[in-house]
Each structure stands twice: as structure tokens, then as C-alpha cells.
Tab-separated table of C-alpha atoms and ligand atoms in Angstrom:
chain	number	residue	atom	x	y	z
A	609	MET	CA	99.446	95.090	110.586
A	610	ASN	CA	102.595	96.907	108.615
A	611	GLU	CA	104.794	94.704	110.284
A	612	LYS	CA	103.019	91.922	109.341
A	613	ILE	CA	102.741	92.779	105.986
A	614	ASN	CA	106.681	93.493	104.904
A	615	GLU	CA	107.470	90.597	106.977
A	616	LEU	CA	105.537	88.370	104.453
A	617	LYS	CA	106.335	90.767	101.752
A	618	ARG	CA	110.316	89.766	102.710
A	619	ALA	CA	109.671	85.785	103.240
A	620	LYS	CA	107.314	86.100	99.786
A	621	ASN	CA	109.901	87.628	97.713
A	622	ALA	CA	106.187	90.673	97.248
A	623	LEU	CA	105.992	93.756	95.550
A	624	ILE	CA	103.192	96.166	96.979
A	625	LEU	CA	101.725	98.400	94.195
A	626	ALA	CA	99.267	100.959	94.665
A	627	HIS	CA	97.749	103.872	92.571
A	628	TYR	CA	97.676	107.418	94.018
A	629	TYR	CA	93.985	106.781	94.462
A	630	ALA	CA	94.349	103.819	97.237
A	631	PRO	CA	93.525	104.499	100.680
A	632	PRO	CA	96.784	106.136	102.478
A	633	GLU	CA	97.450	103.306	104.552
A	634	VAL	CA	97.097	101.466	101.769
A	635	GLN	CA	100.064	104.409	99.674
A	636	GLN	CA	101.892	104.143	102.793
A	637	ALA	CA	102.603	100.697	103.400
A	638	ALA	CA	103.294	100.423	98.685
A	639	ASP	CA	107.071	100.050	97.798
A	640	HIS	CA	105.852	101.553	94.782
A	641	VAL	CA	103.053	104.186	94.993
A	642	GLY	CA	102.320	106.047	91.333
A	643	ASP	CA	100.159	106.933	88.100
A	644	SER	CA	99.157	104.244	85.654
A	645	PHE	CA	102.315	105.042	83.942
A	646	TYR	CA	104.475	104.047	86.152
A	647	LEU	CA	103.215	101.396	87.774
A	648	ALA	CA	103.086	99.482	84.486
A	649	LYS	CA	106.346	100.079	83.856
A	650	VAL	CA	107.754	98.622	88.054
A	651	ALA	CA	104.822	95.907	87.319
A	652	LYS	CA	107.349	95.042	83.774
A	653	GLN	CA	110.854	95.538	85.437
A	654	SER	CA	110.998	94.826	88.567
A	655	ARG	CA	112.829	91.483	89.891
A	656	CYS	CA	110.397	89.841	92.288
A	657	ASP	CA	108.209	86.908	92.368
A	658	VAL	CA	104.507	88.433	93.186
A	659	ILE	CA	102.783	91.431	93.182
A	660	VAL	CA	99.938	92.746	94.860
A	661	PHE	CA	98.370	95.884	93.378
A	662	CYS	CA	96.382	97.985	95.493
A	663	GLY	CA	94.378	99.730	92.526
A	664	VAL	CA	91.637	98.500	89.832
A	665	GLY	CA	91.202	95.598	87.208
A	666	PHE	CA	92.606	97.396	84.583
A	667	MET	CA	95.241	97.924	86.428
A	668	GLY	CA	96.939	94.321	88.051
A	669	GLU	CA	95.208	92.753	84.047
A	670	SER	CA	98.339	95.382	82.517
A	671	ALA	CA	100.723	94.177	85.105
A	672	LYS	CA	99.787	89.942	84.414
A	673	ILE	CA	100.173	90.897	80.839
A	674	LEU	CA	103.389	93.284	80.618
A	675	ALA	CA	104.802	90.477	83.653
A	676	PRO	CA	103.329	87.042	82.979
A	677	GLU	CA	106.239	85.629	84.840
A	678	LYS	CA	104.771	86.848	88.344
A	679	LYS	CA	102.306	86.194	89.887
A	680	VAL	CA	100.203	89.356	90.326
A	681	LEU	CA	97.173	89.944	93.414
A	682	MET	CA	94.652	92.579	93.902
A	683	PRO	CA	93.655	93.376	97.498
A	684	ALA	CA	90.567	93.700	96.197
A	685	PRO	CA	89.901	91.898	92.381
A	686	GLU	CA	86.051	93.491	92.430
A	687	ALA	CA	87.513	96.712	92.133
A	688	ASP	CA	86.694	97.277	88.730
A	689	CYS	CA	87.022	100.817	86.225
A	690	ALA	CA	84.163	101.835	85.024
A	691	MET	CA	85.000	103.402	82.492
A	692	ALA	CA	87.341	99.948	80.960
A	693	HIS	CA	84.487	98.335	79.571
A	694	MET	CA	82.721	102.018	77.709
A	695	VAL	CA	83.173	101.087	74.247
A	696	ARG	CA	80.428	100.079	72.410
A	697	ASP	CA	80.252	96.970	70.190
A	698	GLY	CA	81.396	97.152	66.445
A	699	ALA	CA	82.314	100.405	67.095
A	700	ILE	CA	85.958	99.652	66.617
A	701	GLU	CA	85.736	97.347	63.240
A	702	ALA	CA	83.466	99.889	61.307
A	703	LEU	CA	85.843	102.801	62.521
A	704	ARG	CA	88.763	100.086	60.978
A	705	ALA	CA	86.437	99.576	58.061
A	706	GLU	CA	85.725	103.514	56.588
A	707	TYR	CA	89.551	104.617	57.697
A	708	ASP	CA	92.620	102.865	55.729
A	709	ASP	CA	95.114	104.272	58.160
A	710	LEU	CA	92.786	104.118	61.797
A	711	ALA	CA	94.770	103.775	65.007
A	712	VAL	CA	92.839	102.369	67.525
A	713	VAL	CA	94.003	104.582	70.856
A	714	CYS	CA	92.894	103.056	73.932
A	715	TYR	CA	93.382	104.515	77.053
A	716	ILE	CA	95.086	101.849	79.809
A	717	ASN	CA	91.735	102.468	81.532
A	718	SER	CA	89.936	99.299	79.303
A	719	THR	CA	89.819	95.440	79.635
A	720	ALA	CA	91.763	93.497	78.119
A	721	GLU	CA	89.690	92.503	75.288
A	722	LEU	CA	89.428	96.451	74.148
A	723	LYS	CA	92.759	96.246	73.964
A	724	CYS	CA	93.323	93.095	72.052
A	725	LYS	CA	92.118	95.002	69.157
A	726	SER	CA	93.713	98.346	69.495
A	727	ASP	CA	97.471	99.553	67.992
A	728	VAL	CA	98.425	101.109	71.077
A	729	CYS	CA	98.185	101.785	74.637
A	730	VAL	CA	98.098	105.246	76.438
A	731	THR	CA	97.709	106.679	79.819
A	732	SER	CA	96.715	110.252	80.973
A	733	SER	CA	101.004	110.701	80.976
A	734	ASN	CA	101.594	110.083	77.817
A	735	ALA	CA	98.575	110.144	76.015
A	736	VAL	CA	99.793	113.487	73.846
A	737	LYS	CA	103.456	112.443	73.378
A	738	ILE	CA	102.027	109.449	71.910
A	739	VAL	CA	99.769	110.399	69.586
A	740	ARG	CA	101.724	112.811	67.858
A	741	ALA	CA	104.325	110.312	67.770
A	742	LEU	CA	102.264	108.054	65.072
A	743	PRO	CA	102.305	107.734	61.424
A	744	ASN	CA	98.787	107.547	60.839
A	745	LYS	CA	96.685	110.649	60.319
A	746	ASN	CA	92.714	108.832	61.565
A	747	ILE	CA	93.585	108.470	65.473
A	748	PHE	CA	90.389	107.073	66.999
A	749	PHE	CA	90.545	107.446	71.266
A	750	ILE	CA	89.255	105.280	73.490
A	751	PRO	CA	87.771	104.646	75.491
A	752	ASP	CA	87.409	108.184	77.214
A	753	ARG	CA	85.786	110.825	75.980
A	754	ASN	CA	87.586	113.682	78.170
A	755	LEU	CA	90.896	112.787	77.613
A	756	GLY	CA	90.407	112.617	74.126
A	757	ARG	CA	88.908	115.347	73.395
A	758	TYR	CA	92.066	117.161	75.385
A	759	VAL	CA	94.894	114.847	73.197
A	760	ALA	CA	93.214	116.149	69.829
A	761	ALA	CA	93.101	119.959	71.246
A	762	GLN	CA	96.620	119.681	71.745
A	763	VAL	CA	98.010	117.692	68.240
A	764	PRO	CA	95.297	119.303	65.735
A	765	GLU	CA	97.406	117.968	62.559
A	766	LYS	CA	95.151	115.094	63.333
A	767	ASN	CA	91.393	113.552	62.799
A	768	ILE	CA	90.639	112.396	65.940
A	769	ILE	CA	86.722	110.503	66.061
A	770	LEU	CA	86.137	110.209	69.928
A	771	ASN	CA	84.547	107.848	71.703
A	772	ASP	CA	81.541	108.328	74.299
A	773	GLY	CA	83.083	106.995	77.748
A	774	PHE	CA	83.633	108.188	80.590
A	775	CYS	CA	84.902	108.151	84.293
A	776	PRO	CA	81.308	108.950	86.643
A	777	VAL	CA	84.191	110.695	89.353
A	778	HIS	CA	85.726	112.998	86.808
A	779	ALA	CA	81.708	113.185	85.077
A	780	LYS	CA	80.764	114.972	88.446
A	781	ILE	CA	82.913	118.124	88.656
A	782	THR	CA	81.175	120.140	87.277
A	783	PRO	CA	82.701	124.142	86.857
A	784	GLU	CA	80.669	125.647	89.089
A	785	GLN	CA	82.220	123.478	91.918
A	786	VAL	CA	85.249	124.527	90.687
A	787	ALA	CA	84.261	128.354	90.684
A	788	LYS	CA	83.097	127.837	94.273
A	789	GLU	CA	86.263	126.622	95.693
A	790	LYS	CA	87.969	129.473	93.324
A	791	GLU	CA	85.764	132.817	95.316
A	792	LEU	CA	86.630	131.257	97.962
A	793	HIS	CA	90.387	131.215	97.201
A	794	PRO	CA	90.714	132.908	94.567
A	795	GLU	CA	95.307	133.143	94.632
A	796	ALA	CA	94.779	129.428	94.082
A	797	PRO	CA	95.428	127.749	91.258
A	798	VAL	CA	93.027	124.586	89.271
A	799	PHE	CA	95.012	121.729	88.663
A	800	ALA	CA	93.055	119.175	86.813
A	801	HIS	CA	93.326	115.502	85.621
A	802	PRO	CA	91.707	115.114	81.865
A	803	GLU	CA	89.081	112.886	82.539
A	804	CYS	CA	87.457	116.119	83.771
A	805	GLU	CA	85.356	117.642	81.741
A	806	PRO	CA	85.260	119.777	79.121
A	807	GLY	CA	84.025	123.134	81.434
A	808	VAL	CA	85.928	122.429	84.213
A	809	LEU	CA	89.049	121.786	81.758
A	810	ALA	CA	88.780	125.415	80.421
A	811	LEU	CA	89.148	126.739	84.325
A	812	ALA	CA	92.263	124.378	84.790
A	813	ASP	CA	96.039	126.574	85.131
A	814	GLY	CA	97.571	122.555	84.767
A	815	ILE	CA	96.294	119.302	83.439
A	816	GLY	CA	97.768	115.984	83.445
A	817	SER	CA	98.136	112.601	85.169
A	818	THR	CA	98.065	112.187	89.059
A	819	ALA	CA	101.471	112.177	88.795
A	820	ASP	CA	101.729	115.479	86.800
A	821	ILE	CA	98.944	117.040	89.131
A	822	ILE	CA	101.278	116.224	92.274
A	823	ALA	CA	104.671	117.149	90.788
A	824	LEU	CA	103.087	120.605	89.462
A	825	ALA	CA	102.102	121.240	93.530
A	826	LYS	CA	104.828	120.031	94.614
A	827	SER	CA	107.038	122.940	92.385
A	828	SER	CA	104.554	125.404	92.904
A	829	SER	CA	105.247	128.427	94.388
A	830	SER	CA	101.903	128.546	95.267
A	831	ARG	CA	100.190	128.461	98.620
A	832	GLU	CA	97.122	126.435	98.177
A	833	PHE	CA	95.593	124.836	95.487
A	834	ILE	CA	92.203	123.764	93.574
A	835	ILE	CA	92.297	120.045	92.845
A	836	CYS	CA	90.300	118.459	90.612
A	837	THR	CA	90.509	114.556	90.781
A	838	GLU	CA	90.070	111.905	92.549
A	839	ASP	CA	90.901	112.553	97.445
A	840	GLY	CA	93.253	110.273	97.267
A	841	VAL	CA	96.151	112.219	95.531
A	842	ASP	CA	95.715	114.057	98.908
A	843	PHE	CA	98.145	112.273	101.029
A	844	ARG	CA	101.222	112.689	98.408
A	845	LEU	CA	100.300	116.079	98.236
A	846	VAL	CA	100.118	116.609	102.093
A	847	SER	CA	102.852	114.913	102.268
A	848	ASP	CA	105.096	116.334	99.895
A	849	SER	CA	104.410	119.738	101.227
A	850	PRO	CA	102.453	119.991	104.579
A	851	GLU	CA	102.738	123.889	103.957
A	852	LYS	CA	100.763	124.047	101.725
A	853	ARG	CA	96.461	124.213	101.696
A	854	PHE	CA	95.016	121.877	99.037
A	855	TYR	CA	90.773	122.564	97.992
A	856	TYR	CA	88.311	120.138	96.426
A	857	PRO	CA	85.504	120.249	94.373
A	858	MET	CA	82.677	119.080	97.080
A	859	PRO	CA	81.770	116.579	96.963
A	860	ARG	CA	84.763	115.668	97.748
A	861	PRO	CA	85.416	113.653	94.348
A	862	CYS	CA	86.119	109.970	95.583
A	863	CYS	CA	86.291	106.230	93.847
A	864	GLY	CA	84.606	103.618	95.517
A	865	ASP	CA	86.433	100.612	93.746
A	866	MET	CA	89.557	101.955	94.675
A	867	LYS	CA	88.984	102.998	97.947
A	868	LYS	CA	88.080	98.401	98.511
A	869	ASN	CA	91.861	98.279	99.194
A	870	THR	CA	91.741	98.155	102.269
A	871	LEU	CA	95.198	97.626	104.481
A	872	GLU	CA	93.339	94.470	105.546
A	873	ALA	CA	92.388	93.131	102.518
A	874	LEU	CA	95.832	93.599	101.085
A	875	LEU	CA	97.241	91.534	104.572
A	876	SER	CA	94.876	89.533	103.675
A	877	VAL	CA	95.816	88.714	100.014
A	878	LEU	CA	99.405	87.948	101.505
A	879	GLU	CA	98.790	85.366	103.446
A	880	LYS	CA	96.007	83.209	101.812
A	881	GLU	CA	98.431	84.480	97.751
A	882	ASP	CA	94.464	84.504	96.321
A	883	LYS	CA	92.837	86.702	94.000
A	884	GLU	CA	95.480	85.679	91.388
A	885	VAL	CA	95.226	87.644	88.475
A	886	PHE	CA	95.418	85.193	85.399
A	887	VAL	CA	94.601	86.204	81.433
A	888	SER	CA	94.386	83.961	78.939
A	889	GLU	CA	97.814	83.152	76.938
A	890	ALA	CA	95.776	84.497	73.441
A	891	VAL	CA	94.468	87.559	75.000
A	892	ARG	CA	97.366	88.509	76.260
A	893	LYS	CA	99.837	87.796	73.568
A	894	LYS	CA	97.674	90.243	71.495
A	895	ALA	CA	97.426	92.720	74.191
A	896	LEU	CA	101.040	92.944	75.233
A	897	VAL	CA	101.264	94.144	72.177
A	898	PRO	CA	99.954	97.756	72.031
A	899	LEU	CA	101.382	97.732	75.570
A	900	GLU	CA	104.833	97.291	74.457
A	901	ARG	CA	103.783	100.216	71.973
A	902	MET	CA	103.392	102.265	74.168
A	903	LEU	CA	106.490	101.396	76.788
A	904	GLU	CA	108.693	102.436	73.829
A	905	LEU	CA	107.171	105.820	72.871
A	906	GLY	CA	106.168	106.575	76.056
A	907	LYS	CA	109.949	106.549	76.583
B	1124	13P	P1	96.637	107.908	85.863
B	1124	13P	O1	97.137	107.229	85.200
B	1124	13P	O2	96.770	109.970	86.293
B	1124	13P	O3	96.744	107.822	87.480
B	1124	13P	O4	94.948	108.139	85.502
B	1124	13P	C1	94.538	106.758	86.205
B	1124	13P	C2	93.052	107.090	86.488
B	1124	13P	O5	92.396	106.024	86.775
B	1124	13P	C3	92.439	108.338	86.664
B	1124	13P	O6	90.868	108.136	86.961
B	1125	SF4	FE1	88.124	104.082	86.357
B	1125	SF4	FE2	87.428	106.741	87.127
B	1125	SF4	FE3	88.106	105.383	89.235
B	1125	SF4	FE4	89.714	106.065	87.341
B	1125	SF4	S1	88.664	107.416	89.109
B	1125	SF4	S2	89.350	103.998	88.336
B	1125	SF4	S3	89.184	106.249	86.025
B	1125	SF4	S4	86.665	105.296	87.255
């Protein structure tokens, strides 16, 4: 199947992008694998005609917004990020009416409609840097309460108003599960994604995006690690350091939507060029503003 994928890719000048949570065989078939920030940059900068995005809805949508001249295909367009929708109608408007200088900071895990109402986008790898760089004192951080709380702790000079969204996958990781792994592997540092709940982050030795966690583990002199994020990262962790051991809170965190990106679906979308991502020009123009501001401030 990989041969066929490569053949079609060359014939169509297509680029395959995959998130670290995609299944291992899909990561293996991809031209670029990365965290959300990296993949958004590659989507914009790459010189190709077709992007096949193996991720969830907001990722393909962001790629199309940043690179409208390219055909963006998603092997699993039904793969959605539950958190992307978790902002109550009217919440942004109410806070804008309350604070003159409000900046709405929108995690890239959000719908295009939410991005349209926002001042800047962030990802887990640049949120602290970007919020710190904003001139505004009052910030409404949407949709993720956990990343928002984490940023607030790092940037105490800002008034960060939290929204109640969360990632259902990371929210299932409990401090008790982490403590259990720590008991079994007392020497292992704990690396966690900022989407984890505060009780889990309190136990972490390192906090960062999927790419940050992978880099931390690769450069660490430790031999074993407890990883608090979706278990798709295991493929890269083990490929980078086959001699190291990686443990996960049990049950292992798994994002069912990311796993909808199968190799079969990838081949099919390359063959048929169906499942294209469309964003209306009115929405695209508005949502582009916070995304481009993120690329600028995140440099
Ligand atoms: P990263 O940007 O850290 O890869 O996170 C994306 C995501 O969906 C985490 O749940
Ligand atoms: Fe969304 Fe959570 Fe899945 Fe990431 S792991 S795509 S935040 S549901």
C-alpha cells in the first residue's frame, strides 16, 4: 500500500501531513509529522498542489485557511476534536462588552467560526510566548480551561479569564493513575501535555506540546518516562530512543477521532481526491487574521 501511496503522491504533487496522534503506519507514510504549530506552518509554506491532512477537523480547516490555493483533503473528515466547539454562544460578545482592551486568545483546537471572533490563535507550543507578547491586560482564553490555566500561571501579569472547554481524552487522565505509574517506575520523570487537568500537571516534571514532550524525552538522560498525553506519540518516542521505556497512565489515553485516519483512508483519498476541505471565503478571510498573527508572534 505504501508504494501506491508514494506513486500517487508524486503524480499529484501531494504532501502528506500527519499529527503525532495519527496511527503509526500513517505517521510512517507522511512527509511531515508534527504538533499543531509545526503542521500549520508546513501547510502554509510548502510548495505542493495537494495537502492530505491526517488529523482532526480544525487542522485541515486551518491548513485551508492558511493555504487557500492548495487542495486540502482529509482521509477522515468526520474526525472531530470535541474541544473545538466548547465555547458558549454569546460568551465572547459578553466579555468584549465588559472589557475595553479584551484580547480573545483562541487555541487552534477550535472551529473556524470561533477563530473569526478571536484576536490571535495559539497552540500548546507557543501560547505562553504569544500571551506574554500581547499588549492587552485582559485576556479571554478559549476553549481550553487547562491550557488557559497553565498559561495564566506562567504569565501572572495578565488577567486571564478562563472558558470551560476541555479535551475529553486528557481530562480522563487522573493524578491517581499517574501516581500508580510513579510507584511502579519511581525514577521516571513525568512529561505532560498542558491539556491535562491541574492535578496531573502538578505531578509533571516537564509540560509541553506533543513535539516538546518528544524533544524532552529524546534529550533526557533518564531511561524511562511517564507520558501524560495521547499514546500516538509513542511511535516517535520509541523510534527516537529505542533503548528507553515509555509508560502511560492506564487506560492508555487514546483519541478515537485521530485514529480514524487509517492507511486505507489515506490511500483512498489520494486516489479519489474526494473529502476536500472547503471554507467559505468570508469565514476564511476573518479566521486568517488570528492565524497569521499567531505565525508572526510565534516566530
Ligand atoms: P499539539 O499541538 O501539542 O500537538 O496538540 C494537539 C492536540 O490536539 C492535543 O490534544
Ligand atoms: Fe481534540 Fe483531545 Fe483529540 Fe487533541 S486529543 S484532537 S484536543 S479530542
